XYZ file of C-alpha atoms in Angstrom:
588
model
C 14.439 10.852 34.122
C 14.546 8.060 36.735
C 14.409 4.449 35.552
C 11.168 3.823 37.453
C 8.974 6.471 39.042
C 5.540 6.118 40.613
C 4.340 9.337 42.243
C 0.922 10.122 43.646
C 0.240 13.797 43.030
C -2.976 13.639 45.070
C -1.205 12.640 48.290
C 1.280 15.208 49.537
C 4.104 15.255 52.064
C 5.061 18.404 54.013
C 8.772 17.689 53.808
C 9.879 20.721 55.840
C 8.192 19.136 58.878
C 10.551 16.156 58.729
C 13.015 17.340 61.353
C 14.379 13.985 62.557
C 17.350 13.341 60.250
C 19.864 10.521 60.285
C 22.156 8.808 57.813
C 24.558 5.922 57.468
C 27.343 5.260 55.000
C 27.866 8.842 53.829
C 31.409 10.263 54.023
C 31.695 13.058 56.561
C 32.952 15.518 53.905
C 29.647 15.125 52.050
C 27.611 16.416 55.012
C 28.363 20.066 54.269
C 27.009 19.593 50.755
C 23.871 17.820 52.037
C 23.149 20.488 54.629
C 23.092 23.241 52.006
C 19.789 21.883 50.727
C 18.558 19.961 53.760
C 19.741 21.705 56.959
C 20.447 19.528 59.999
C 21.155 18.588 62.614
C 21.988 15.216 61.088
C 22.808 12.185 63.194
C 24.824 9.170 62.112
C 22.735 6.000 62.337
C 23.600 2.315 62.223
C 21.465 0.199 59.865
C 21.083 -0.331 56.943
C 24.548 0.270 55.503
C 23.717 3.147 53.127
C 20.582 5.031 54.020
C 19.110 8.424 54.758
C 15.968 9.173 56.741
C 14.009 12.410 57.258
C 10.886 11.947 59.370
C 8.524 13.584 61.790
C 9.573 13.073 65.412
C 8.464 9.673 66.676
C 7.631 8.177 63.269
C 8.258 4.460 62.804
C 10.939 3.636 60.244
C 10.078 1.264 57.366
C 12.114 -1.778 56.408
C 15.021 -1.181 54.017
C 14.037 -1.129 50.338
C 15.127 -3.727 47.794
C 17.908 -2.073 45.786
C 18.869 -2.999 42.196
C 22.277 -4.653 41.860
C 24.004 -1.545 40.498
C 26.787 0.326 42.337
C 25.024 3.702 42.031
C 21.445 2.472 42.492
C 19.056 4.016 44.985
C 15.420 3.803 46.040
C 13.695 7.001 47.135
C 10.429 6.625 49.040
C 8.308 9.643 49.939
C 5.572 9.059 52.507
C 3.248 11.453 54.368
C 5.372 10.978 57.514
C 8.894 10.819 56.071
C 11.433 10.530 53.248
C 13.615 7.426 52.959
C 16.578 6.783 50.680
C 18.279 3.397 50.515
C 21.253 2.821 48.251
C 23.843 0.295 47.142
C 26.623 2.687 48.162
C 27.461 6.235 49.145
C 27.128 7.379 45.519
C 23.526 6.174 45.426
C 22.693 8.292 48.481
C 24.078 11.351 46.695
C 22.069 10.619 43.562
C 18.913 10.013 45.538
C 19.393 13.362 47.236
C 19.902 15.057 43.874
C 16.586 13.652 42.678
C 14.904 14.709 45.919
C 16.393 18.180 45.556
C 14.728 18.545 42.147
C 11.395 17.412 43.573
C 11.378 19.763 46.572
C 12.776 22.826 44.768
C 10.273 25.637 45.228
C 7.701 23.342 46.868
C 6.581 23.000 50.480
C 4.337 20.051 49.598
C 5.634 17.253 47.379
C 3.936 14.175 45.908
C 4.351 10.848 47.675
C 5.523 7.721 45.932
C 8.549 5.609 45.019
C 11.502 6.129 42.680
C 13.957 3.378 41.770
C 16.924 4.615 39.834
C 20.441 3.800 38.628
C 22.869 4.850 35.894
C 23.060 3.102 32.532
C 26.634 4.349 31.926
C 28.900 3.806 34.937
C 31.433 6.576 34.198
C 29.647 9.767 33.151
C 32.282 12.330 32.313
C 32.133 15.976 31.318
C 35.104 17.797 29.842
C 35.965 21.130 31.511
C 38.418 22.758 29.120
C 40.043 25.930 30.431
C 42.273 26.736 27.463
C 39.749 29.213 26.046
C 38.403 30.839 29.216
C 39.503 31.658 32.729
C 36.368 31.589 34.909
C 36.388 33.413 38.207
C 37.290 30.735 40.699
C 34.004 30.903 42.594
C 32.177 30.382 39.284
C 34.245 27.287 38.547
C 33.339 25.913 41.969
C 29.650 26.523 41.240
C 29.990 24.742 37.905
C 31.176 21.615 39.721
C 28.240 21.846 42.126
C 25.853 22.070 39.197
C 27.491 19.130 37.427
C 26.925 17.012 40.534
C 23.246 17.953 40.442
C 23.029 16.269 37.037
C 24.700 13.123 38.401
C 28.005 13.631 36.601
C 30.675 11.600 38.395
C 33.852 12.470 36.461
C 35.364 15.690 35.129
C 38.169 15.680 32.588
C 39.935 18.887 33.601
C 42.173 20.565 31.038
C 44.242 23.257 32.741
C 46.797 24.396 30.136
C 47.844 28.030 30.735
C 45.014 28.769 33.178
C 47.140 27.335 35.983
C 50.439 28.759 37.246
C 52.613 25.643 37.205
C 55.330 25.971 39.801
C 57.532 23.684 37.706
C 56.906 25.574 34.438
C 57.411 29.319 34.962
C 55.919 31.871 32.558
C 53.212 29.533 31.246
C 50.202 30.790 33.205
C 48.162 33.733 31.899
C 47.603 36.771 34.156
C 45.226 35.735 36.930
C 45.805 31.990 36.389
C 44.800 29.671 39.214
C 47.222 28.886 42.011
C 48.127 25.537 43.544
C 46.072 26.378 46.644
C 43.018 27.069 44.492
C 43.385 23.703 42.792
C 43.564 22.074 46.212
C 40.304 23.798 47.159
C 38.680 22.604 43.922
C 39.941 19.085 44.533
C 38.367 18.886 47.975
C 35.141 20.439 46.679
C 34.839 17.900 43.858
C 35.548 14.995 46.217
C 32.760 16.159 48.540
C 30.388 16.138 45.543
C 31.346 12.630 44.456
C 33.071 13.880 41.293
C 36.364 12.286 40.234
C 38.736 14.827 38.669
C 40.896 13.471 35.854
C 43.721 15.954 35.173
C 44.760 16.215 31.531
C 48.285 17.317 30.642
C 49.158 16.924 26.965
C 52.319 14.885 26.580
C 53.183 15.504 22.915
C 51.036 17.727 20.662
C 48.670 20.650 21.328
C 51.283 22.298 23.552
C 51.546 25.652 21.787
C 50.323 27.279 25.011
C 53.750 26.393 26.439
C 56.108 26.184 23.468
C 55.179 29.673 22.217
C 57.260 31.092 25.096
C 60.961 31.686 24.290
C 62.286 29.749 27.290
C 60.676 26.533 25.981
C 61.428 26.999 22.271
C 64.226 24.415 22.297
C 61.704 21.684 23.173
C 59.809 22.020 19.894
C 59.554 19.443 17.157
C 60.633 21.634 14.251
C 60.012 25.382 14.237
C 56.326 25.396 15.129
C 55.234 25.544 18.795
C 52.502 22.929 18.278
C 54.406 19.817 19.366
C 57.188 18.603 21.644
C 60.175 16.723 20.269
C 59.555 13.140 21.489
C 63.287 12.339 21.535
C 64.291 15.248 23.771
C 64.828 14.003 27.329
C 64.081 17.472 28.710
C 60.556 17.124 27.316
C 59.683 13.977 29.228
C 61.199 15.388 32.421
C 59.172 18.605 32.097
C 56.003 16.617 31.390
C 56.617 14.361 34.390
C 57.066 17.413 36.605
C 53.820 18.970 35.333
C 51.919 15.697 35.690
C 53.291 15.224 39.217
C 52.229 18.732 40.197
C 48.712 18.126 38.859
C 48.483 14.795 40.707
C 49.611 16.495 43.902
C 47.041 19.270 43.494
C 44.275 16.699 42.963
C 45.580 14.123 45.398
C 42.055 13.066 46.468
C 41.517 11.792 42.919
C 43.826 8.830 42.418
C 42.043 6.900 39.683
C 42.992 8.276 36.278
C 45.251 10.659 34.376
C 44.747 11.771 30.746
C 47.874 12.339 28.642
C 46.182 13.442 25.393
C 48.752 12.089 22.892
C 46.494 12.943 19.950
C 47.058 14.576 16.557
C 50.868 14.418 16.694
C 51.217 15.707 13.153
C 54.818 17.013 13.252
C 56.634 13.761 14.013
C 60.057 13.349 12.435
C 60.521 17.012 11.518
C 63.578 17.860 13.649
C 67.205 16.645 13.349
C 66.956 14.667 16.578
C 64.003 12.628 15.263
C 64.848 12.316 11.555
C 66.931 9.101 11.975
C 63.922 7.318 13.503
C 60.556 6.309 12.140
C 57.584 8.473 13.107
C 55.742 5.612 14.767
C 58.882 4.573 16.632
C 59.330 8.071 18.072
C 55.686 8.243 19.107
C 55.921 4.824 20.750
C 59.185 5.725 22.510
C 57.816 8.898 24.096
C 54.245 7.882 24.940
C 55.366 4.573 26.422
C 57.576 6.433 28.909
C 54.658 8.650 29.922
C 52.341 5.671 30.446
C 54.904 3.795 32.529
C 55.433 6.858 34.701
C 51.722 7.094 35.514
C 51.299 3.377 36.093
C 54.191 3.463 38.561
C 52.344 6.273 40.356
C 49.212 4.119 40.680
C 47.152 5.928 38.024
C 45.260 4.418 35.109
C 46.395 6.355 32.023
C 43.921 7.566 29.403
C 44.831 8.710 25.900
C 42.917 9.745 22.801
C 42.522 7.038 20.182
C 42.998 8.906 16.881
C 46.684 8.011 16.439
C 45.669 4.328 16.561
C 43.539 4.891 13.448
C 45.946 7.572 12.107
C 43.482 9.446 9.868
C 46.137 11.967 8.728
C 48.968 9.444 8.158
C 51.011 11.138 10.880
C 52.786 7.882 11.749
C 53.802 6.855 8.238
C 52.801 3.661 6.385
C 51.815 0.914 8.798
C 52.529 3.173 11.755
C 49.236 2.640 13.547
C 49.884 -1.098 13.854
C 53.273 -0.404 15.439
C 51.837 1.643 18.320
C 48.991 -0.752 19.204
C 50.857 -2.139 22.273
C 50.349 1.269 23.962
C 46.591 0.672 24.094
C 47.165 -2.373 26.278
C 48.513 -0.110 29.032
C 45.761 2.523 29.047
C 42.142 3.382 28.492
C 41.677 4.265 24.833
C 39.424 7.312 24.591
C 37.633 6.921 21.230
C 36.443 10.349 20.085
C 34.228 11.166 17.132
C 32.161 14.339 17.080
C 29.773 14.116 14.138
C 30.615 17.468 12.590
C 27.585 19.066 10.875
C 25.482 16.143 12.073
C 27.253 13.635 9.812
C 29.397 10.529 10.338
C 27.929 9.553 13.684
C 29.237 6.023 13.283
C 32.315 4.552 14.912
C 33.883 1.999 12.552
C 36.975 1.280 14.640
C 34.986 0.124 17.665
C 34.766 -3.493 16.511
C 38.536 -3.761 15.971
C 39.322 -2.159 19.327
C 36.947 -4.548 21.049
C 38.354 -7.524 19.163
C 41.812 -6.657 20.467
C 40.450 -6.491 24.014
C 41.214 -2.797 24.564
C 39.547 -0.922 27.377
C 37.494 1.767 25.593
C 35.705 4.916 26.712
C 33.713 6.907 24.177
C 33.760 10.659 23.667
C 30.923 12.692 22.251
C 30.920 16.487 21.883
C 28.318 18.699 23.510
C 29.988 21.873 22.181
C 32.682 23.506 20.027
C 32.282 21.584 16.783
C 29.974 23.751 14.691
C 31.544 27.234 14.772
C 35.064 27.921 16.018
C 34.076 31.505 16.858
C 30.566 30.686 18.022
C 28.625 31.494 21.173
C 26.058 28.669 21.402
C 26.397 25.012 20.345
C 23.952 23.843 17.684
C 21.750 21.692 19.904
C 19.958 19.957 17.047
C 23.335 18.781 15.690
C 25.064 17.994 18.994
C 22.307 15.656 20.184
C 22.780 13.431 17.134
C 26.360 12.789 18.203
C 25.423 12.383 21.883
C 22.651 9.913 20.982
C 24.936 7.921 18.691
C 27.575 7.514 21.394
C 24.944 6.529 23.954
C 23.551 3.833 21.653
C 27.028 2.523 20.774
C 28.177 2.499 24.384
C 25.156 0.503 25.516
C 25.495 -1.962 22.623
C 29.190 -2.567 23.326
C 28.947 -2.420 27.107
C 31.370 0.471 27.434
C 32.264 1.513 30.938
C 32.332 5.234 30.298
C 31.669 8.243 28.097
C 33.362 11.625 28.361
C 31.289 14.320 26.652
C 33.750 16.945 25.455
C 33.378 20.699 25.131
C 36.511 22.292 23.709
C 36.757 25.974 24.592
C 39.533 26.643 22.060
C 41.212 24.426 19.493
C 44.674 25.873 20.147
C 46.191 29.067 21.506
C 46.227 30.470 17.963
C 42.465 30.029 17.437
C 39.613 32.007 19.040
C 37.841 31.028 22.252
C 34.654 29.183 21.356
C 31.376 29.159 23.301
C 31.391 30.546 26.871
C 30.670 27.848 29.440
C 27.465 29.530 30.611
C 25.962 28.917 27.149
C 26.663 25.174 27.065
C 24.246 23.878 29.655
C 21.461 22.815 27.300
C 23.600 20.343 25.341
C 25.658 19.489 28.439
C 22.556 18.585 30.471
C 21.264 16.529 27.555
C 24.537 14.573 27.550
C 24.575 14.108 31.324
C 20.933 13.038 31.493
C 21.247 10.581 28.621
C 24.353 8.966 30.152
C 22.413 8.433 33.367
C 19.043 7.321 32.030
C 20.019 5.730 28.731
C 17.174 7.593 27.061
C 16.654 10.635 24.879
C 14.413 13.614 25.464
C 12.337 15.972 23.304
C 14.444 19.096 22.691
C 11.615 21.572 23.230
C 10.957 19.950 26.599
C 14.681 19.970 27.407
C 15.059 23.681 26.600
C 12.041 24.529 28.741
C 13.143 22.462 31.743
C 16.778 23.590 31.663
C 15.713 27.216 31.207
C 13.476 27.020 34.260
C 16.217 25.373 36.325
C 19.018 27.714 35.242
C 17.164 31.003 34.995
C 14.005 30.509 37.033
C 11.922 31.393 33.975
C 11.520 30.659 30.291
C 13.751 32.312 27.727
C 12.365 34.632 25.049
C 11.270 32.661 21.994
C 14.040 34.041 19.775
C 16.660 32.728 22.231
C 14.987 29.317 22.373
C 15.269 29.131 18.592
C 18.915 30.260 18.766
C 19.735 27.532 21.303
C 18.288 24.983 18.893
C 20.486 26.238 16.031
C 21.831 29.785 16.005
C 23.110 29.491 12.428
C 19.509 29.091 11.290
C 18.115 31.513 13.887
C 20.550 34.423 14.360
C 19.958 36.936 17.147
C 19.867 40.537 15.923
C 18.646 42.630 18.836
C 16.416 45.645 18.498
C 16.465 48.439 21.063
C 13.449 47.066 22.970
C 15.180 43.711 23.533
C 18.157 45.227 25.319
C 17.747 44.760 29.055
C 14.935 42.200 28.931
C 17.178 39.435 30.324
C 19.339 41.572 32.621
C 17.646 40.273 35.778
C 19.426 36.922 35.278
C 23.169 37.390 34.570
C 23.618 33.965 32.977
C 20.705 34.582 30.618
C 21.938 38.095 29.818
C 25.328 36.668 28.845
C 23.624 34.136 26.573
C 21.542 36.866 24.925
C 24.360 39.298 24.203
C 26.981 36.741 23.177
C 24.406 35.165 20.843
C 23.990 38.607 19.280
C 27.783 38.877 18.984
C 27.881 35.579 17.076
C 25.153 36.892 14.783
C 26.997 40.098 13.812
C 27.707 38.537 10.421
C 24.120 39.358 9.452
C 24.260 43.162 9.826
C 27.863 43.097 8.579
C 26.657 41.403 5.415
C 24.474 44.444 4.685
C 27.570 46.649 4.637
C 29.412 44.163 2.439
C 26.450 44.021 0.048
C 26.495 47.810 -0.266
C 30.252 47.764 -0.772
C 29.838 45.318 -3.613
C 26.855 47.133 -5.075
C 28.666 50.458 -5.307
C 32.167 49.143 -5.970
C 34.125 51.752 -7.900
C 31.986 54.544 -6.523
C 32.553 54.345 -2.755
C 35.968 55.823 -2.017
C 36.923 56.776 -5.564
C 33.807 58.007 -7.331
C 30.505 59.759 -6.771
C 27.111 58.876 -5.329
C 23.806 60.732 -5.499
C 22.943 62.459 -2.224
C 20.165 60.051 -1.275
C 22.445 57.007 -1.793
C 25.392 58.663 -0.042
C 23.279 59.645 2.978
C 21.701 56.212 3.152
C 25.105 54.467 3.228
C 26.353 56.944 5.835
C 23.313 56.253 8.054
C 23.801 52.502 7.581
C 27.438 52.448 8.694
C 26.774 54.914 11.529
C 23.979 52.678 12.866
C 26.211 49.601 12.560
C 29.007 51.271 14.559
C 26.563 52.468 17.223
C 25.147 48.944 17.532
C 28.657 47.515 17.813
C 29.493 49.905 20.652
C 26.258 49.142 22.472
C 26.585 45.373 22.120
C 30.264 45.331 23.075
C 29.497 47.251 26.286
C 26.905 44.664 27.263
C 29.138 41.701 26.430
C 31.963 43.197 28.503
C 29.584 43.944 31.368
C 28.185 40.435 31.619
C 31.385 38.522 30.884
C 32.924 40.415 33.820
C 30.386 38.637 36.053
C 31.897 35.273 35.195
C 35.427 35.645 33.828
C 38.811 37.172 34.487
C 39.896 40.091 32.230
C 42.260 38.056 30.014
C 39.288 36.005 28.836
C 37.123 39.039 28.145
C 39.673 40.762 25.916
C 40.201 37.602 23.884
C 36.482 37.223 23.260
C 35.987 40.890 22.345
C 38.893 40.880 19.898
C 37.694 37.790 18.042
C 34.018 38.818 17.862
C 34.145 42.556 17.382
C 37.633 43.265 15.990
C 37.029 42.568 12.325
C 33.549 44.091 12.339
C 34.933 47.298 13.790
C 37.876 47.313 11.389
C 35.603 46.839 8.380
C 33.122 49.467 9.559
C 35.910 52.024 10.057
C 37.346 51.250 6.646
C 33.931 51.519 4.982
C 33.228 54.784 6.785
C 36.624 56.224 5.811
C 36.153 55.350 2.158
C 32.633 56.704 2.202
C 33.900 60.057 3.419
C 36.212 60.171 0.390
C 33.217 59.734 -1.898
C 31.778 62.827 -3.545
C 28.025 63.252 -3.059
C 26.112 64.505 -6.087
């Protein structure tokens, strides 16, 4: 939704006839991206400083447009004889082209008129969390291209064990990305105008690494959740991992996220017991911040330890660590679980202290830790609340998060292909500063992603799958198979909804407790229960085959097996147990 748009649908422009193409102010590496949608040849012009022109041969060029005083502002003018984009900087040219791309998509004739546009939130970040899934590399590259189309300009990239660290052997899963692949991704993101912010946890949430025997001695206590903050080997390992990530993403020199959240195990090992919990946290995190600052990066860390909701730092501990926030961007996260508590009471205190704050909403992962689709009607409440708060307080940035797994001991959450409805809502609202009707959003995103509307039952599931479960009948299998991304949404939604048919088995188990497995049932009841469990097992087999088939389009095998185990494992176990006990029952 542009800030100001005046289009004349009665007057059309045949944009494919505009073969004279020149630009100024666009980095050379962006040309390849531009030419994918608007083939050249392109010529580099002179004036004005940041502009793009596509005209018929011999057409007179208009005067430069008046551009709003915003760094990412642009003016797009469509005339019968040409298309003209003027911008405040190179970013504005990119955003103007993204808007133009949406207008021309599927159309030979487009309406004429003027669009003046700019972002309300300067830093519009999306979290790409790889801990739960390992996308095929070409799919990850396409995800970045799509994010750029929605004017996202920052990605918080969480690698964890989906990258083979050269400095940390044995951590990467089978098929994990290589250093060369990260270099390719880095260059790709830079060409799209997306800043990659690597995130390497410096203290807690490191079970992906500490679960391996060779790193066990770095734990705080016996659990692999957290590093010991007083172990010098820990800070040296973290510095090596951070350095490797910075080298891989060397085009992106602005920021680095250290996590530093939810450090719940402080003071639980002999090395740390003589010290206060807050003192150990301060000691370790301060070293990490200083390391990044010396490398020319602006550190970012989560804010929860500064409000210490779980008393992890001990009495008065939060006050002791406040000096850390003066060295970094404090990333204030609050996700509005179940649609509640979408207020941010610590914002005033952070602002009073003069801290540099970015907000963090959640477009996914908060409503079902073994889910397949975010609850859109709940997620938008949190996204809207953060947008309103950020505008009121003049925040520089928002990072909308989408956790793909809470830790290596919990299931993978929603597949990335199923997140685009809430993700697009977040991206669009950060740009425009406005909200959108959800029915309209679902329709527009469906058309853009799939080239057609979804079946009505999937539209309802996207709104809230807990209220609208997807239990497929035989005629619905195959109806979305022409669009792989939509097929994956359909079948994984059905996998999330298996609790409904499973509940029928459980109800029968309860109803005939003491008879199934140890007693007797009349023939008609026995045969009915046998048919019920047989049908459930057949449906499981059929659905699992489809989920495997379509996940293989997007993900590496390690991801697929994890998803199958956590969605189908218990259902299959229960069905086999029920069937076995039923066979021990004597029919009358």
